[in-house]
Amino acid sequence: DAGGNALLTSNGSGTITTNNIGGQNTPAFFASKTSGSQSVSHNTWTKVTFDSETFDTDSAFADSKFTVPSGEAGKYFFTVQVCVQQGSVLLKTLLNGYYKNGSSIQDQREIETRTDSPLYEYTLNKSIILDLSASDYIEFYIKPQTTDSSATDIRSGSATNLMTFFQGYKLIGV
């Protein structure tokens, strides 16, 4: 490739050089819930909060949301895990979704109304790839529905027993 964009080049004597492969995949962050559960009202969209950061390469994660730093537009990969728990009632439906700049971009129904056996604890995992511009921000919300309209708890864990976490990193720039 005369333009210098080849992934592999050779100097003609058997040495191969890699170009444009890999990268640091930053900005990147990993945050979790470790300081107690979060109560979420029945049938109400509520942002999942995260109180502990394991790492945040560009100081881009704050107030339970990731904000794309200036000059870091590109494709990003995010994964969230949320563990919810009920007391003694049946968790019927668990709606959830990623929010971009305060608006829903992906609503999903995780549990379809259950009538067969009680479901007191449930863990959801969701991943997404997004094209983001500088200052775009990403959050995660849930909307639980129970048989008696009681609140649902989002469970916390510890560094060695992760129950609820949010992570992401830049795949490629634009």
PDB file of C-alpha atoms in Angstrom:
ATOM      1  CA  ASP A   1       0.000   0.000   0.000  1.00  0.00           C
ATOM      2  CA  ALA A   2       1.748   3.132  -1.200  1.00  0.00           C
ATOM      3  CA  GLY A   3      -0.251   5.332   1.159  1.00  0.00           C
ATOM      4  CA  GLY A   4       1.283   3.769   4.283  1.00  0.00           C
ATOM      5  CA  ASN A   5      -1.974   2.261   5.556  1.00  0.00           C
ATOM      6  CA  ALA A   6      -1.003  -1.389   5.109  1.00  0.00           C
ATOM      7  CA  LEU A   7      -1.417  -3.546   8.206  1.00  0.00           C
ATOM      8  CA  LEU A   8       1.804  -5.461   7.476  1.00  0.00           C
ATOM      9  CA  THR A   9       4.869  -4.295   5.544  1.00  0.00           C
ATOM     10  CA  SER A  10       8.119  -6.025   4.666  1.00  0.00           C
ATOM     11  CA  ASN A  11      11.529  -4.492   4.097  1.00  0.00           C
ATOM     12  CA  GLY A  12      12.323  -7.185   1.536  1.00  0.00           C
ATOM     13  CA  SER A  13      14.756  -9.088   3.771  1.00  0.00           C
ATOM     14  CA  GLY A  14      12.226 -11.114   5.724  1.00  0.00           C
ATOM     15  CA  THR A  15      11.419  -8.549   8.440  1.00  0.00           C
ATOM     16  CA  ILE A  16       7.722  -7.826   8.804  1.00  0.00           C
ATOM     17  CA  THR A  17       6.514  -4.678  10.532  1.00  0.00           C
ATOM     18  CA  THR A  18       3.004  -4.159  11.876  1.00  0.00           C
ATOM     19  CA  ASN A  19       1.201  -0.897  11.197  1.00  0.00           C
ATOM     20  CA  ASN A  20      -2.156   0.352  12.385  1.00  0.00           C
ATOM     21  CA  ILE A  21      -2.795  -2.776  14.472  1.00  0.00           C
ATOM     22  CA  GLY A  22      -3.907  -2.726  18.054  1.00  0.00           C
ATOM     23  CA  GLY A  23      -3.756   0.375  20.161  1.00  0.00           C
ATOM     24  CA  GLN A  24      -4.350   1.163  23.762  1.00  0.00           C
ATOM     25  CA  ASN A  25      -8.159   1.105  23.636  1.00  0.00           C
ATOM     26  CA  THR A  26      -8.407   4.233  25.739  1.00  0.00           C
ATOM     27  CA  PRO A  27     -10.323   5.961  27.145  1.00  0.00           C
ATOM     28  CA  ALA A  28     -11.337   2.996  29.277  1.00  0.00           C
ATOM     29  CA  PHE A  29     -13.045   2.524  32.634  1.00  0.00           C
ATOM     30  CA  PHE A  30     -14.356  -0.098  35.035  1.00  0.00           C
ATOM     31  CA  ALA A  31     -16.819   0.885  37.775  1.00  0.00           C
ATOM     32  CA  SER A  32     -18.844  -1.241  40.178  1.00  0.00           C
ATOM     33  CA  LYS A  33     -21.379  -1.051  42.982  1.00  0.00           C
ATOM     34  CA  THR A  34     -19.715  -1.990  46.281  1.00  0.00           C
ATOM     35  CA  SER A  35     -21.243   0.234  48.986  1.00  0.00           C
ATOM     36  CA  GLY A  36     -24.709  -1.181  49.475  1.00  0.00           C
ATOM     37  CA  SER A  37     -27.786  -1.819  47.415  1.00  0.00           C
ATOM     38  CA  GLN A  38     -29.806   0.722  45.417  1.00  0.00           C
ATOM     39  CA  SER A  39     -33.590   0.700  45.794  1.00  0.00           C
ATOM     40  CA  VAL A  40     -35.519   1.140  42.535  1.00  0.00           C
ATOM     41  CA  SER A  41     -39.237   1.955  42.564  1.00  0.00           C
ATOM     42  CA  HIS A  42     -41.719  -0.300  40.791  1.00  0.00           C
ATOM     43  CA  ASN A  43     -42.405   0.651  37.148  1.00  0.00           C
ATOM     44  CA  THR A  44     -39.974   3.609  37.187  1.00  0.00           C
ATOM     45  CA  TRP A  45     -36.966   4.127  34.898  1.00  0.00           C
ATOM     46  CA  THR A  46     -33.997   4.625  37.244  1.00  0.00           C
ATOM     47  CA  LYS A  47     -30.309   5.168  36.487  1.00  0.00           C
ATOM     48  CA  VAL A  48     -28.075   2.434  37.906  1.00  0.00           C
ATOM     49  CA  THR A  49     -25.384   3.984  40.100  1.00  0.00           C
ATOM     50  CA  PHE A  50     -21.799   2.816  40.520  1.00  0.00           C
ATOM     51  CA  ASP A  51     -19.760   3.952  43.521  1.00  0.00           C
ATOM     52  CA  SER A  52     -16.338   2.371  43.019  1.00  0.00           C
ATOM     53  CA  GLU A  53     -13.878   2.805  40.135  1.00  0.00           C
ATOM     54  CA  THR A  54     -11.209   0.183  39.533  1.00  0.00           C
ATOM     55  CA  PHE A  55      -9.696   2.311  36.769  1.00  0.00           C
ATOM     56  CA  ASP A  56     -10.593   5.321  34.628  1.00  0.00           C
ATOM     57  CA  THR A  57      -7.767   6.104  32.188  1.00  0.00           C
ATOM     58  CA  ASP A  58      -8.988   9.553  31.146  1.00  0.00           C
ATOM     59  CA  SER A  59     -11.092  10.601  34.161  1.00  0.00           C
ATOM     60  CA  ALA A  60     -14.120  10.251  31.874  1.00  0.00           C
ATOM     61  CA  PHE A  61     -16.376   8.333  34.273  1.00  0.00           C
ATOM     62  CA  ALA A  62     -18.200  10.365  36.929  1.00  0.00           C
ATOM     63  CA  ASP A  63     -21.689  10.474  38.433  1.00  0.00           C
ATOM     64  CA  SER A  64     -22.334   6.926  37.118  1.00  0.00           C
ATOM     65  CA  LYS A  65     -21.879   7.935  33.485  1.00  0.00           C
ATOM     66  CA  PHE A  66     -19.117   7.839  30.898  1.00  0.00           C
ATOM     67  CA  THR A  67     -18.471  11.041  28.925  1.00  0.00           C
ATOM     68  CA  VAL A  68     -16.345  10.958  25.757  1.00  0.00           C
ATOM     69  CA  PRO A  69     -13.344  13.278  26.253  1.00  0.00           C
ATOM     70  CA  SER A  70     -12.450  15.981  23.735  1.00  0.00           C
ATOM     71  CA  GLY A  71     -10.610  14.531  20.737  1.00  0.00           C
ATOM     72  CA  GLU A  72     -11.726  10.941  21.500  1.00  0.00           C
ATOM     73  CA  ALA A  73     -14.639  10.410  19.088  1.00  0.00           C
ATOM     74  CA  GLY A  74     -14.963   6.874  17.758  1.00  0.00           C
ATOM     75  CA  LYS A  75     -16.547   3.463  18.232  1.00  0.00           C
ATOM     76  CA  TYR A  76     -16.896   2.360  21.850  1.00  0.00           C
ATOM     77  CA  PHE A  77     -17.690  -0.999  23.442  1.00  0.00           C
ATOM     78  CA  PHE A  78     -19.672  -1.097  26.718  1.00  0.00           C
ATOM     79  CA  THR A  79     -20.761  -3.940  28.991  1.00  0.00           C
ATOM     80  CA  VAL A  80     -22.991  -3.709  32.036  1.00  0.00           C
ATOM     81  CA  GLN A  81     -24.033  -6.312  34.572  1.00  0.00           C
ATOM     82  CA  VAL A  82     -26.838  -5.615  37.017  1.00  0.00           C
ATOM     83  CA  CYS A  83     -27.952  -7.994  39.749  1.00  0.00           C
ATOM     84  CA  VAL A  84     -31.454  -7.295  41.093  1.00  0.00           C
ATOM     85  CA  GLN A  85     -33.103  -8.876  44.103  1.00  0.00           C
ATOM     86  CA  GLN A  86     -36.636  -9.007  45.479  1.00  0.00           C
ATOM     87  CA  GLY A  87     -37.711  -9.811  49.006  1.00  0.00           C
ATOM     88  CA  SER A  88     -40.608 -12.240  48.902  1.00  0.00           C
ATOM     89  CA  VAL A  89     -42.525 -11.085  45.814  1.00  0.00           C
ATOM     90  CA  LEU A  90     -42.320 -12.148  42.228  1.00  0.00           C
ATOM     91  CA  LEU A  91     -40.244 -10.078  39.813  1.00  0.00           C
ATOM     92  CA  LYS A  92     -42.445 -10.052  36.687  1.00  0.00           C
ATOM     93  CA  THR A  93     -40.596  -7.891  34.180  1.00  0.00           C
ATOM     94  CA  LEU A  94     -37.220  -6.148  34.068  1.00  0.00           C
ATOM     95  CA  LEU A  95     -36.908  -3.497  31.398  1.00  0.00           C
ATOM     96  CA  ASN A  96     -33.447  -2.069  30.830  1.00  0.00           C
ATOM     97  CA  GLY A  97     -31.441  -0.004  28.418  1.00  0.00           C
ATOM     98  CA  TYR A  98     -28.507   2.187  27.583  1.00  0.00           C
ATOM     99  CA  TYR A  99     -29.085   5.943  27.498  1.00  0.00           C
ATOM    100  CA  LYS A 100     -27.079   8.360  25.336  1.00  0.00           C
ATOM    101  CA  ASN A 101     -27.102  12.041  26.295  1.00  0.00           C
ATOM    102  CA  GLY A 102     -30.093  11.471  28.590  1.00  0.00           C
ATOM    103  CA  SER A 103     -32.301   9.634  26.063  1.00  0.00           C
ATOM    104  CA  SER A 104     -33.001   5.942  25.627  1.00  0.00           C
ATOM    105  CA  ILE A 105     -31.225   4.312  22.694  1.00  0.00           C
ATOM    106  CA  GLN A 106     -31.917   0.670  23.497  1.00  0.00           C
ATOM    107  CA  ASP A 107     -34.850  -0.555  25.590  1.00  0.00           C
ATOM    108  CA  GLN A 108     -35.006  -4.280  26.163  1.00  0.00           C
ATOM    109  CA  ARG A 109     -37.351  -6.561  28.063  1.00  0.00           C
ATOM    110  CA  GLU A 110     -35.234  -8.922  30.114  1.00  0.00           C
ATOM    111  CA  ILE A 111     -37.901 -10.968  31.867  1.00  0.00           C
ATOM    112  CA  GLU A 112     -41.304 -11.550  30.336  1.00  0.00           C
ATOM    113  CA  THR A 113     -44.077 -11.826  32.901  1.00  0.00           C
ATOM    114  CA  ARG A 114     -43.412 -14.896  35.014  1.00  0.00           C
ATOM    115  CA  THR A 115     -46.219 -16.862  36.603  1.00  0.00           C
ATOM    116  CA  ASP A 116     -44.624 -20.288  36.925  1.00  0.00           C
ATOM    117  CA  SER A 117     -42.236 -19.913  39.860  1.00  0.00           C
ATOM    118  CA  PRO A 118     -40.944 -17.032  41.957  1.00  0.00           C
ATOM    119  CA  LEU A 119     -37.955 -15.160  40.609  1.00  0.00           C
ATOM    120  CA  TYR A 120     -36.350 -13.350  43.530  1.00  0.00           C
ATOM    121  CA  GLU A 121     -32.914 -12.620  42.055  1.00  0.00           C
ATOM    122  CA  TYR A 122     -31.847 -12.006  38.491  1.00  0.00           C
ATOM    123  CA  THR A 123     -28.598 -10.917  36.827  1.00  0.00           C
ATOM    124  CA  LEU A 124     -28.650  -9.233  33.426  1.00  0.00           C
ATOM    125  CA  ASN A 125     -25.668  -8.638  31.145  1.00  0.00           C
ATOM    126  CA  LYS A 126     -25.799  -6.245  28.197  1.00  0.00           C
ATOM    127  CA  SER A 127     -23.134  -5.207  25.713  1.00  0.00           C
ATOM    128  CA  ILE A 128     -23.289  -2.595  22.988  1.00  0.00           C
ATOM    129  CA  ILE A 129     -21.033  -0.890  20.420  1.00  0.00           C
ATOM    130  CA  LEU A 130     -21.747   2.791  19.758  1.00  0.00           C
ATOM    131  CA  ASP A 131     -20.437   5.556  17.515  1.00  0.00           C
ATOM    132  CA  LEU A 132     -19.798   8.474  19.878  1.00  0.00           C
ATOM    133  CA  SER A 133     -18.628  12.059  19.534  1.00  0.00           C
ATOM    134  CA  ALA A 134     -16.781  14.195  22.054  1.00  0.00           C
ATOM    135  CA  SER A 135     -19.027  15.111  25.036  1.00  0.00           C
ATOM    136  CA  ASP A 136     -21.564  12.319  24.345  1.00  0.00           C
ATOM    137  CA  TYR A 137     -22.365  10.459  27.563  1.00  0.00           C
ATOM    138  CA  ILE A 138     -23.619   6.944  28.283  1.00  0.00           C
ATOM    139  CA  GLU A 139     -25.629   5.670  31.276  1.00  0.00           C
ATOM    140  CA  PHE A 140     -27.611   2.532  32.069  1.00  0.00           C
ATOM    141  CA  TYR A 141     -31.205   2.410  33.378  1.00  0.00           C
ATOM    142  CA  ILE A 142     -33.589  -0.281  34.595  1.00  0.00           C
ATOM    143  CA  LYS A 143     -37.360  -0.402  35.141  1.00  0.00           C
ATOM    144  CA  PRO A 144     -38.470  -3.340  37.328  1.00  0.00           C
ATOM    145  CA  GLN A 145     -42.068  -4.486  37.638  1.00  0.00           C
ATOM    146  CA  THR A 146     -43.188  -6.762  40.485  1.00  0.00           C
ATOM    147  CA  THR A 147     -46.392  -8.558  41.428  1.00  0.00           C
ATOM    148  CA  ASP A 148     -47.189  -6.206  44.319  1.00  0.00           C
ATOM    149  CA  SER A 149     -45.598  -2.904  43.113  1.00  0.00           C
ATOM    150  CA  SER A 150     -42.807  -3.093  45.697  1.00  0.00           C
ATOM    151  CA  ALA A 151     -39.320  -1.703  45.124  1.00  0.00           C
ATOM    152  CA  THR A 152     -36.472  -3.805  43.714  1.00  0.00           C
ATOM    153  CA  ASP A 153     -32.898  -3.721  45.033  1.00  0.00           C
ATOM    154  CA  ILE A 154     -29.840  -3.516  42.811  1.00  0.00           C
ATOM    155  CA  ARG A 155     -27.252  -5.601  44.642  1.00  0.00           C
ATOM    156  CA  SER A 156     -23.736  -4.498  45.449  1.00  0.00           C
ATOM    157  CA  GLY A 157     -20.736  -6.752  45.718  1.00  0.00           C
ATOM    158  CA  SER A 158     -17.053  -6.468  46.474  1.00  0.00           C
ATOM    159  CA  ALA A 159     -13.781  -6.419  44.567  1.00  0.00           C
ATOM    160  CA  THR A 160     -13.756 -10.226  44.606  1.00  0.00           C
ATOM    161  CA  ASN A 161     -17.514 -10.774  44.174  1.00  0.00           C
ATOM    162  CA  LEU A 162     -18.734  -8.425  41.455  1.00  0.00           C
ATOM    163  CA  MET A 163     -22.516  -8.287  41.129  1.00  0.00           C
ATOM    164  CA  THR A 164     -23.193  -4.939  39.460  1.00  0.00           C
ATOM    165  CA  PHE A 165     -20.645  -3.234  37.197  1.00  0.00           C
ATOM    166  CA  PHE A 166     -20.219  -1.022  34.121  1.00  0.00           C
ATOM    167  CA  GLN A 167     -17.194  -0.999  31.843  1.00  0.00           C
ATOM    168  CA  GLY A 168     -16.218   0.390  28.491  1.00  0.00           C
ATOM    169  CA  TYR A 169     -13.398   1.321  26.174  1.00  0.00           C
ATOM    170  CA  LYS A 170     -12.691   2.899  22.817  1.00  0.00           C
ATOM    171  CA  LEU A 171     -12.382   0.395  19.968  1.00  0.00           C
ATOM    172  CA  ILE A 172     -11.258   2.717  17.169  1.00  0.00           C
ATOM    173  CA  GLY A 173     -11.185   6.428  16.440  1.00  0.00           C
ATOM    174  CA  VAL A 174     -12.832   8.223  13.560  1.00  0.00           C
TER     175      VAL A 174
END
